[in-house]
Amino acid sequence: MIVKDLYLESIRDEESSLAHYICHLLEEQKISLEDDVSKIDFDQADQRKVAEMIEKNRLGFQKVGIYSLKMSENEFVFIFAGSREQATQFYMKTFRDFPLNCIEYSLDFHLTRGIGVISFREMRKEFESFPVVAGYFEREWVKENMIENLNEFASV
């Protein structure tokens, strides 16, 4: 793999630290876009400059997470947003109600969609602006079934 491919991949996957390190090393002419990635030596980077680049978000990364907001006992909505607060505000504006809770999920969590499997990280690429509803989930079991199953488990 060449540096250009790794750099573009780090930007696409929003790997902020890696992208900023590569950007810095390119600017300092320690590597070129056509070099093999094996030529990257992160020890050559000025740690202070890279930290400053990351802090200032020089490459313009927009943090977007995935949040599960509980609508009812068995219904949930997944929202891509910049923060838990932003997801909750978007929920209240969209559904004119308060969520029962708001839990952040990993973008690398895989779920079944149709006949395939997709991660939230891959799904995020399908949207251009945030916050946005990513989808809904309805739990198929109800509390009574759970209690029966727990009672059966306890009697074993």
C-alpha positions as CSV (number, residue, x, y, z in Angstrom):
1,M,0.0,0.0,0.0
2,I,1.2,3.5,-0.7
3,V,1.0,6.5,1.6
4,K,-1.7,8.2,-0.6
5,D,-4.0,5.2,-0.1
6,L,-3.4,5.1,3.6
7,Y,-3.9,8.8,3.9
8,L,-7.2,8.7,2.0
9,E,-8.4,5.7,4.0
10,S,-7.5,7.5,7.3
11,I,-9.6,10.5,6.2
12,R,-12.5,8.3,5.0
13,D,-12.5,6.3,8.2
14,E,-12.1,9.6,10.3
15,E,-8.9,8.3,11.9
16,S,-8.0,11.9,12.9
17,S,-4.6,11.2,14.6
18,L,-3.3,9.0,11.7
19,A,-4.4,11.5,9.1
20,H,-2.9,14.5,10.9
21,Y,0.4,12.6,11.4
22,I,0.6,11.7,7.7
23,C,-0.3,15.3,6.7
24,H,2.5,16.6,8.9
25,L,5.1,14.2,7.5
26,L,4.0,15.1,4.0
27,E,4.3,18.8,4.7
28,E,7.8,18.3,6.3
29,Q,8.7,16.2,3.2
30,K,9.6,13.2,5.3
31,I,7.5,11.1,3.0
32,S,5.7,11.4,-0.3
33,L,2.3,10.2,-1.4
34,E,3.9,7.6,-3.7
35,D,6.1,6.1,-1.0
36,D,5.3,2.7,0.4
37,V,3.7,2.9,3.9
38,S,6.7,1.0,5.3
39,K,8.6,4.3,4.9
40,I,6.4,6.1,7.4
41,D,8.4,6.8,10.5
42,F,6.2,8.5,13.1
43,D,9.2,9.2,15.3
44,Q,10.2,11.8,12.7
45,A,7.1,13.8,13.4
46,D,7.2,16.9,15.6
47,Q,4.8,15.7,18.3
48,R,4.0,19.3,19.4
49,K,3.1,20.3,15.9
50,V,0.9,17.3,15.3
51,A,-0.9,17.7,18.7
52,E,-1.6,21.3,17.7
53,M,-2.9,20.3,14.3
54,I,-5.2,17.7,16.0
55,E,-6.4,20.2,18.6
56,K,-7.2,22.8,15.9
57,N,-8.8,20.0,13.8
58,R,-6.8,21.3,10.8
59,L,-8.2,18.6,8.5
60,G,-11.8,19.4,9.5
61,F,-13.0,16.2,11.0
62,Q,-16.5,16.2,12.3
63,K,-17.0,13.8,15.1
64,V,-20.2,11.8,14.5
65,G,-21.3,9.0,16.8
66,I,-24.3,6.6,16.8
67,Y,-26.8,6.8,19.6
68,S,-29.6,4.5,20.6
69,L,-32.6,6.4,22.0
70,K,-35.3,4.4,23.7
71,M,-38.7,5.4,22.5
72,S,-40.8,2.9,24.5
73,E,-40.2,-0.4,26.3
74,N,-39.4,-2.2,23.1
75,E,-38.8,0.5,20.5
76,F,-35.5,2.3,19.8
77,V,-34.3,4.8,17.2
78,F,-30.6,5.1,16.1
79,I,-29.4,8.6,15.5
80,F,-26.1,9.8,14.0
81,A,-25.1,12.9,15.9
82,G,-22.0,14.9,17.1
83,S,-22.8,14.2,20.8
84,R,-25.3,12.6,23.2
85,E,-26.9,16.1,23.8
86,Q,-27.2,16.7,20.0
87,A,-28.9,13.3,19.5
88,T,-31.3,14.0,22.4
89,Q,-32.2,17.4,21.1
90,F,-32.8,16.1,17.6
91,Y,-35.0,13.3,19.0
92,M,-37.1,15.8,21.0
93,K,-37.4,18.1,17.9
94,T,-38.3,15.2,15.6
95,F,-40.6,13.1,17.8
96,R,-41.9,15.9,20.1
97,D,-41.2,13.7,23.1
98,F,-38.4,12.9,25.6
99,P,-36.4,9.7,25.0
100,L,-36.3,7.2,27.9
101,N,-32.6,7.0,27.6
102,C,-29.7,7.7,25.2
103,I,-26.8,5.2,24.8
104,E,-23.8,5.7,22.6
105,Y,-22.9,2.6,20.5
106,S,-19.6,1.8,18.8
107,L,-19.4,2.7,15.1
108,D,-17.9,-0.7,14.6
109,F,-21.0,-2.5,15.9
110,H,-22.4,-4.8,13.2
111,L,-26.0,-5.3,12.5
112,T,-28.2,-7.2,10.1
113,R,-29.8,-5.1,7.4
114,G,-31.8,-7.0,4.8
115,I,-29.9,-10.1,3.9
116,G,-26.5,-8.6,4.7
117,V,-24.5,-7.3,7.6
118,I,-23.3,-3.6,7.9
119,S,-21.4,-1.6,10.6
120,F,-22.6,1.8,11.7
121,R,-19.3,3.2,10.4
122,E,-20.2,1.9,6.9
123,M,-23.8,3.1,7.3
124,R,-22.7,6.6,8.3
125,K,-21.2,7.0,4.8
126,E,-24.7,6.9,3.4
127,F,-25.6,10.3,5.0
128,E,-24.3,13.7,4.1
129,S,-25.6,15.8,7.0
130,F,-26.0,15.2,10.7
131,P,-27.9,14.7,13.0
132,V,-30.0,12.1,11.2
133,V,-32.1,9.1,11.9
134,A,-30.2,6.0,10.9
135,G,-33.0,3.5,11.6
136,Y,-35.3,1.9,14.1
137,F,-35.2,-1.3,16.1
138,E,-38.1,-3.1,17.8
139,R,-37.3,-5.7,20.5
140,E,-39.4,-8.8,19.8
141,W,-39.7,-10.1,23.3
142,V,-41.7,-8.5,26.1
143,K,-41.1,-8.2,29.8
144,E,-43.5,-11.1,30.6
145,N,-41.5,-13.5,28.3
146,M,-38.3,-12.4,29.9
147,I,-39.7,-13.0,33.4
148,E,-40.9,-16.5,32.4
149,N,-37.5,-17.3,30.9
150,L,-35.8,-16.0,34.1
151,N,-38.1,-18.2,36.2
152,E,-37.3,-21.2,34.0
153,F,-33.6,-20.5,34.3
154,A,-33.8,-20.1,38.1
155,S,-35.6,-23.4,38.5
156,V,-32.9,-25.3,36.6
